[in-house]
Coordinates of C-alpha atoms in Angstrom, one line a residue:
X1 CA -6.1 -22.5 -14.8
X2 CA -5.6 -26.4 -14.6
X3 CA -2.2 -25.6 -13.5
X4 CA -2.5 -22.5 -11.3
X5 CA -4.5 -25.5 -9.8
X6 CA -2.1 -28.0 -8.9
X7 CA -0.1 -25.5 -7.1
X8 CA -3.3 -25.1 -5.5
X9 CA -3.0 -28.4 -4.5
X10 CA 0.7 -29.0 -3.6
X11 CA 0.3 -26.0 -0.9
X12 CA -3.1 -27.0 0.2
X13 CA -1.6 -28.1 3.7
X14 CA 0.5 -24.6 3.9
X15 CA 3.4 -26.2 4.3
X16 CA 4.4 -25.7 0.7
X17 CA 4.3 -22.2 -0.4
X18 CA 4.6 -22.6 -4.2
X19 CA 5.0 -19.5 -5.3
X20 CA 6.9 -17.6 -3.2
X21 CA 9.7 -20.1 -2.7
X22 CA 9.2 -20.1 -7.2
X23 CA 10.0 -16.1 -6.6
X24 CA 12.0 -16.4 -4.8
X25 CA 14.8 -18.9 -6.9
X26 CA 13.6 -16.6 -8.9
X27 CA 14.7 -13.8 -8.4
X28 CA 17.9 -15.8 -6.9
X29 CA 19.0 -16.4 -9.5
X30 CA 18.0 -12.6 -11.7
X31 CA 21.3 -11.3 -9.3
X32 CA 23.3 -14.3 -10.3
X33 CA 22.8 -13.7 -14.4
X34 CA 23.1 -10.2 -14.0
X35 CA 26.6 -10.4 -12.4
X36 CA 27.3 -12.6 -15.3
X37 CA 26.6 -10.8 -18.4
X38 CA 28.7 -7.3 -16.6
X39 CA 31.8 -9.5 -14.4
X40 CA 34.0 -10.3 -17.7
X41 CA 34.3 -6.4 -18.3
X42 CA 34.8 -4.8 -14.7
X43 CA 37.3 -7.4 -14.5
X44 CA 39.8 -6.7 -16.8
X45 CA 38.7 -2.6 -16.5
X46 CA 38.6 -2.2 -13.1
X47 CA 41.3 -4.7 -11.9
X48 CA 43.4 -5.1 -14.4
X49 CA 42.1 -9.3 -15.0
X50 CA 43.4 -11.0 -18.6
X51 CA 41.1 -12.9 -20.0
X52 CA 41.7 -16.3 -18.8
X53 CA 41.6 -14.5 -15.1
X54 CA 38.1 -12.8 -16.3
X55 CA 36.7 -15.6 -17.3
X56 CA 37.7 -17.8 -14.0
X57 CA 35.6 -14.9 -12.2
X58 CA 32.8 -15.3 -14.2
X59 CA 32.7 -19.5 -13.3
X60 CA 33.9 -20.0 -10.4
X61 CA 30.4 -18.9 -9.2
X62 CA 28.9 -21.8 -11.2
X63 CA 31.8 -24.2 -9.8
X64 CA 30.0 -23.4 -6.2
X65 CA 26.8 -23.2 -6.9
X66 CA 27.2 -26.9 -8.5
X67 CA 29.3 -28.3 -4.9
X68 CA 26.7 -26.3 -3.2
X69 CA 23.9 -28.3 -4.6
X70 CA 24.3 -31.3 -2.5
X71 CA 25.1 -30.1 0.0
X72 CA 22.8 -27.8 0.5
X73 CA 20.2 -31.2 0.1
X74 CA 21.7 -33.3 3.0
X75 CA 21.7 -29.4 5.3
X76 CA 17.8 -29.4 4.2
X77 CA 17.1 -33.2 4.9
X78 CA 18.4 -32.9 8.2
X79 CA 17.0 -29.2 9.2
X80 CA 14.2 -28.5 6.7
X81 CA 14.1 -26.8 3.7
X82 CA 12.8 -23.7 4.3
X83 CA 16.1 -23.0 6.8
X84 CA 18.7 -24.1 4.2
X85 CA 16.9 -21.4 1.3
X86 CA 16.8 -18.8 3.9
X87 CA 20.3 -19.5 5.1
X88 CA 21.4 -19.6 1.1
X89 CA 19.6 -16.2 0.6
X90 CA 21.9 -14.3 3.3
X91 CA 25.3 -15.8 1.8
X92 CA 24.0 -14.9 -1.6
X93 CA 23.3 -10.8 0.2
X94 CA 26.8 -11.8 1.4
X95 CA 28.4 -11.9 -1.8
X96 CA 26.3 -9.4 -3.8
X97 CA 27.6 -7.5 -1.2
X98 CA 31.4 -8.1 -1.7
X99 CA 31.1 -7.3 -4.7
X100 CA 30.2 -3.9 -3.9
X101 CA 33.1 -3.7 -1.6
X102 CA 35.6 -5.3 -3.8
X103 CA 38.8 -4.1 -3.3
X104 CA 40.9 -6.8 -5.5
X105 CA 40.1 -9.5 -7.4
X106 CA 40.7 -12.3 -5.0
X107 CA 37.9 -10.6 -2.6
X108 CA 36.0 -10.8 -6.1
X109 CA 36.3 -13.6 -6.8
X110 CA 35.7 -15.0 -2.6
X111 CA 32.1 -12.5 -3.7
X112 CA 31.3 -14.8 -6.1
X113 CA 32.1 -18.2 -4.3
X114 CA 29.6 -16.8 -1.6
X115 CA 27.2 -15.6 -4.5
X116 CA 27.3 -19.4 -6.3
X117 CA 26.8 -21.2 -2.8
X118 CA 23.9 -19.3 -1.7
X119 CA 22.1 -19.6 -5.0
X120 CA 22.7 -23.8 -4.7
X121 CA 21.3 -23.7 -1.1
X122 CA 18.2 -21.4 -2.1
X123 CA 17.5 -23.6 -5.2
X124 CA 18.1 -26.8 -3.4
X125 CA 16.1 -25.9 -0.2
X126 CA 13.3 -24.8 -1.8
X127 CA 12.7 -27.6 -4.6
X128 CA 13.1 -30.2 -2.1
X129 CA 10.2 -28.6 0.7
X130 CA 8.2 -28.7 -2.5
X131 CA 8.7 -32.1 -3.3
X132 CA 8.6 -33.0 0.1
X133 CA 5.3 -31.9 -0.2
X134 CA 3.8 -33.0 -4.1
X135 CA 2.7 -37.0 -4.8
X136 CA 5.0 -39.1 -6.6
X137 CA 2.1 -38.5 -9.8
X138 CA 2.9 -34.9 -10.4
X139 CA 7.1 -33.6 -9.1
X140 CA 8.3 -34.3 -13.0
X141 CA 5.6 -31.9 -13.6
X142 CA 6.2 -29.7 -10.3
X143 CA 10.1 -30.1 -10.5
X144 CA 10.1 -29.0 -14.4
X145 CA 7.8 -26.1 -13.1
X146 CA 10.0 -24.4 -10.0
X147 CA 13.1 -25.6 -12.2
X148 CA 12.0 -22.6 -15.0
X149 CA 12.2 -20.1 -12.1
X150 CA 15.8 -20.6 -11.9
X151 CA 16.3 -20.9 -16.4
X152 CA 13.8 -17.7 -16.3
X153 CA 16.0 -15.5 -13.6
X154 CA 19.4 -16.8 -15.2
X155 CA 17.6 -15.7 -18.8
X156 CA 16.6 -11.9 -16.7
X157 CA 19.5 -11.3 -14.9
X158 CA 21.5 -9.9 -18.5
X159 CA 19.0 -8.2 -19.7
X160 CA 18.9 -6.4 -16.3
X161 CA 22.3 -6.3 -15.7
X162 CA 22.4 -4.6 -19.3
X163 CA 19.7 -2.3 -18.4
X164 CA 21.3 -0.8 -15.6
X165 CA 24.7 -0.3 -17.5
X166 CA 22.6 2.1 -19.9
X167 CA 22.4 4.5 -17.2
X168 CA 24.8 3.8 -15.0
X169 CA 27.8 2.2 -13.7
X170 CA 29.1 -0.9 -12.3
X171 CA 28.5 -0.2 -8.7
X172 CA 24.5 0.4 -9.5
X173 CA 24.6 -3.3 -11.1
X174 CA 26.8 -4.9 -7.9
X175 CA 23.9 -3.2 -5.1
X176 CA 21.2 -4.6 -6.8
X177 CA 22.5 -7.8 -7.1
X178 CA 22.9 -7.4 -2.9
X179 CA 19.4 -5.7 -3.0
X180 CA 17.7 -8.7 -5.2
X181 CA 18.9 -11.5 -3.0
X182 CA 17.3 -9.6 0.5
X183 CA 13.8 -9.4 -1.3
X184 CA 14.3 -13.6 -1.7
X185 CA 15.5 -13.8 2.2
X186 CA 11.9 -11.9 2.7
X187 CA 10.2 -14.0 0.4
X188 CA 11.4 -17.0 2.1
X189 CA 10.4 -15.9 5.5
X190 CA 7.5 -15.1 5.7
X191 CA 6.5 -18.8 4.8
X192 CA 5.5 -20.9 7.7
X193 CA 8.2 -23.8 8.8
X194 CA 7.4 -27.1 7.4
X195 CA 7.3 -30.4 8.6
X196 CA 10.4 -32.3 7.7
X197 CA 11.6 -36.5 8.2
X198 CA 14.5 -36.9 11.0
X199 CA 17.5 -38.3 9.0
X200 CA 19.1 -39.5 12.2
X201 CA 21.5 -42.6 11.4
X202 CA 22.0 -41.6 7.6
X203 CA 26.3 -41.6 7.3
X204 CA 27.2 -38.5 5.9
X205 CA 29.3 -39.9 2.3
X206 CA 25.4 -41.5 1.4
X207 CA 23.9 -38.2 1.9
X208 CA 26.0 -36.0 0.1
X209 CA 25.5 -39.2 -2.8
X210 CA 22.4 -41.6 -2.5
X211 CA 22.4 -44.0 -4.4
X212 CA 19.5 -43.3 -5.9
X213 CA 21.3 -40.2 -7.6
X214 CA 24.0 -42.9 -8.8
X215 CA 23.2 -43.9 -12.3
X216 CA 20.4 -41.0 -12.9
X217 CA 23.2 -38.4 -12.7
X218 CA 25.9 -40.3 -14.6
X219 CA 23.3 -39.8 -17.3
X220 CA 23.1 -36.8 -16.7
X221 CA 26.8 -35.0 -16.5
X222 CA 26.8 -37.6 -19.9
X223 CA 24.0 -35.4 -21.9
X224 CA 24.3 -32.7 -20.5
X225 CA 27.4 -31.9 -22.3
X226 CA 25.5 -30.8 -24.9
X227 CA 24.1 -28.1 -23.3
X228 CA 27.8 -26.8 -22.8
X229 CA 28.5 -27.2 -26.1
X230 CA 24.9 -25.6 -27.3
X231 CA 26.3 -22.7 -24.6
X232 CA 29.8 -22.2 -26.4
X233 CA 29.7 -22.9 -30.2
X234 CA 25.8 -22.2 -31.6
X235 CA 26.4 -19.0 -32.7
X236 CA 29.9 -19.8 -33.6
X237 CA 28.9 -22.8 -36.1
X238 CA 26.1 -20.8 -37.5
X239 CA 28.6 -17.3 -38.1
X240 CA 31.3 -20.2 -39.3
X241 CA 28.3 -21.4 -42.4
X242 CA 27.4 -18.5 -43.3
X243 CA 23.2 -18.1 -42.1
X244 CA 22.1 -14.4 -41.8
X245 CA 19.8 -15.5 -38.6
X246 CA 22.9 -16.8 -36.1
X247 CA 21.9 -14.3 -33.7
X248 CA 18.8 -15.7 -33.2
X249 CA 20.3 -18.8 -33.1
X250 CA 20.5 -19.1 -29.1
X251 CA 16.9 -17.5 -28.3
X252 CA 15.1 -20.0 -31.0
X253 CA 16.5 -22.9 -28.6
X254 CA 16.3 -21.1 -25.5
X255 CA 12.2 -20.5 -26.2
X256 CA 11.8 -24.2 -28.0
X257 CA 14.3 -25.2 -24.1
X258 CA 11.0 -22.9 -22.0
X259 CA 8.4 -24.2 -24.3
X260 CA 9.0 -27.3 -23.9
X261 CA 9.6 -27.4 -20.8
X262 CA 6.2 -26.0 -19.7
X263 CA 4.4 -28.0 -21.8
X264 CA 5.8 -31.6 -21.5
X265 CA 7.1 -31.3 -17.5
X266 CA 4.2 -33.9 -16.8
X267 CA 5.1 -36.9 -19.3
X268 CA 7.9 -38.7 -16.9
X269 CA 4.6 -38.6 -14.5
X270 CA 1.8 -40.1 -17.4
X271 CA 4.6 -42.2 -19.9
X272 CA 7.5 -43.5 -16.6
X273 CA 10.2 -41.3 -16.0
X274 CA 12.9 -43.4 -17.5
X275 CA 11.4 -44.0 -21.5
X276 CA 10.7 -40.2 -20.8
X277 CA 14.3 -40.0 -20.3
X278 CA 15.6 -42.4 -22.4
X279 CA 13.5 -40.6 -25.3
X280 CA 15.1 -37.0 -24.5
X281 CA 18.3 -38.7 -24.1
X282 CA 17.4 -39.6 -28.3
X283 CA 16.0 -36.7 -29.2
X284 CA 19.1 -34.4 -28.2
X285 CA 21.3 -36.6 -30.5
X286 CA 19.6 -36.5 -33.5
X287 CA 19.0 -32.7 -32.9
X288 CA 23.2 -31.8 -32.3
X289 CA 23.2 -34.4 -34.6
X290 CA 21.8 -32.2 -37.5
X291 CA 23.7 -29.8 -36.1
X292 CA 27.0 -31.1 -37.1
X293 CA 25.3 -32.1 -40.2
X294 CA 23.5 -29.7 -42.2
X295 CA 24.1 -27.1 -44.3
X296 CA 21.0 -25.6 -44.7
X297 CA 20.0 -22.7 -42.0
X298 CA 16.3 -24.0 -41.9
X299 CA 17.8 -27.1 -41.1
X300 CA 20.1 -26.3 -38.3
X301 CA 17.3 -24.3 -36.5
X302 CA 15.3 -27.0 -37.1
X303 CA 18.4 -29.0 -35.2
X304 CA 19.0 -26.6 -31.8
X305 CA 14.8 -26.6 -31.4
X306 CA 15.2 -29.9 -31.2
X307 CA 18.3 -30.3 -28.8
X308 CA 16.4 -27.3 -26.8
X309 CA 13.5 -29.7 -26.4
X310 CA 15.5 -33.3 -25.6
X311 CA 17.6 -31.0 -22.9
X312 CA 14.3 -29.3 -21.7
X313 CA 13.0 -32.9 -20.1
X314 CA 15.9 -34.3 -18.1
X315 CA 15.3 -32.2 -15.6
X316 CA 11.6 -33.2 -14.6
X317 CA 11.9 -37.1 -15.6
X318 CA 15.6 -37.7 -13.5
X319 CA 13.8 -36.1 -11.0
X320 CA 10.8 -38.3 -10.8
X321 CA 13.0 -40.8 -11.1
X322 CA 15.4 -40.0 -8.2
X323 CA 12.5 -38.8 -5.6
X324 CA 10.8 -42.1 -5.8
X325 CA 13.7 -44.0 -5.9
X326 CA 15.4 -42.0 -2.7
X327 CA 14.7 -42.2 0.6
X328 CA 13.0 -39.7 1.8
X329 CA 15.5 -38.8 5.0
X330 CA 18.0 -38.4 1.9
X331 CA 15.9 -37.2 -1.5
X332 CA 17.0 -33.5 -1.4
X333 CA 20.2 -34.5 -1.3
X334 CA 19.6 -37.0 -3.9
X335 CA 18.6 -34.4 -6.5
X336 CA 21.2 -31.3 -5.3
X337 CA 23.8 -34.4 -7.0
X338 CA 22.1 -35.8 -9.2
X339 CA 21.6 -31.2 -10.3
X340 CA 25.1 -30.8 -9.7
X341 CA 25.7 -33.7 -12.6
X342 CA 24.0 -31.5 -14.7
X343 CA 26.3 -28.6 -14.3
X344 CA 29.6 -31.0 -14.1
X345 CA 28.5 -31.9 -17.9
X346 CA 27.9 -28.5 -19.1
X347 CA 31.0 -27.2 -17.3
X348 CA 33.3 -29.2 -19.4
X349 CA 31.3 -29.8 -22.4
X350 CA 32.5 -25.9 -23.8
X351 CA 36.3 -27.1 -23.0
X352 CA 35.5 -30.4 -24.9
X353 CA 34.0 -29.4 -27.1
X354 CA 37.5 -26.3 -27.7
X355 CA 39.5 -29.3 -28.4
X356 CA 37.5 -31.1 -31.4
X357 CA 35.7 -27.5 -32.5
X358 CA 38.1 -27.4 -36.0
X359 CA 37.4 -24.0 -38.7
X360 CA 33.8 -25.1 -38.7
X361 CA 33.0 -25.5 -35.8
X362 CA 31.2 -28.5 -36.2
X363 CA 33.0 -30.7 -33.8
X364 CA 32.3 -30.3 -31.1
X365 CA 28.1 -31.0 -31.5
X366 CA 29.2 -34.7 -33.5
X367 CA 30.6 -34.6 -29.7
X368 CA 28.0 -33.9 -27.7
X369 CA 25.3 -36.2 -30.0
X370 CA 27.5 -38.8 -29.1
X371 CA 28.3 -37.8 -25.8
X372 CA 24.0 -37.6 -24.9
X373 CA 24.2 -41.9 -26.5
X374 CA 25.9 -42.5 -23.9
X375 CA 23.9 -41.0 -21.1
X376 CA 21.9 -43.6 -22.0
X377 CA 23.9 -46.4 -20.8
X378 CA 24.4 -46.0 -17.0
X379 CA 20.7 -46.8 -16.6
X380 CA 20.1 -49.1 -19.7
X381 CA 22.8 -51.1 -18.3
X382 CA 20.7 -51.0 -15.0
X383 CA 20.1 -55.0 -14.2
X384 CA 16.8 -53.9 -12.6
X385 CA 14.5 -50.9 -12.7
X386 CA 14.3 -48.4 -9.4
X387 CA 11.8 -49.3 -7.1
X388 CA 9.7 -47.1 -5.4
X389 CA 11.7 -46.6 -1.6
X390 CA 10.2 -48.8 1.0
X391 CA 10.8 -47.9 4.8
X392 CA 12.4 -50.6 6.7
X393 CA 9.7 -52.7 9.2
X394 CA 9.6 -52.2 12.0
X395 CA 10.8 -54.6 14.8

């Protein structure tokens, strides 16, 4: 009941329709996750792509999402989150249709660019809109719970893709990836326009990378390396150690991540974004160090859950920190920038981990633990704490 009341208050004035936007983002990222599940096999079997090219076909969509976030945030600050979210759903729809009709790999890659950029715009426009209508004292909690739409969509999409492949072909998956963004568009289009703040006088450099996002974004890049390491090397690490539960390792990580995100998103609001963020870095580092050192399966699972708990608190804490410090005219751009910083760290975590993996696959976890500690530096060396934005006095 408390959970539902929080979001009734968010949309009490009718300007921030939380649940329609949450559902739209969940559906959109379900479509994205669905294509990730079957893309490598499709690119190899139907289009003759090699392993590297097939991998590119998967990751290019995520790259487009990362690039689109700050750009989408800038336009959301200028034109409103609703319009950007609707455009994002349309881009995702075009990308889905492109998967259906793509005759060759270049067209498929172009379709994935549209799909990835669309998902980035859909989420950034939606979360910026929601947080603009949320009191600062609740932004960490609301951002953390709203972000679950993306994570749950990415988790559900592969399951749906596998189910569709079991009863049909790749074409059915691509058609579903076209229809689902259309449903997202309907959900966003059914919402009333939001009130917005004019951003006249904000230059493009500042709008794309607002100062409020610089230090939290730098920390986010290093901290999220650990997530890239987990995604690429957690199961191989369990396998190298001969643990029977290797098939459950990512499941434990996912459950711990979701539960901590749900229960702990409000910590930044209650205890302060900076202390919670620094604690999250330390928790993540301890968990990754445990995965580097352990020889016992029970400790490996405990370290996995600990790493997930630390990582899950990053976005709610960073969101609270950034939205308080950012000029409201560039708040969504700041959110897009720090989220892209997360994406960047995840993207480089796997390749960097591969350089130090070794036979035991232990090296990547040491790398991730050190990176999480380095993430403390950009915030710790800041000579003064971030302060809430104070609008300039009128002349």
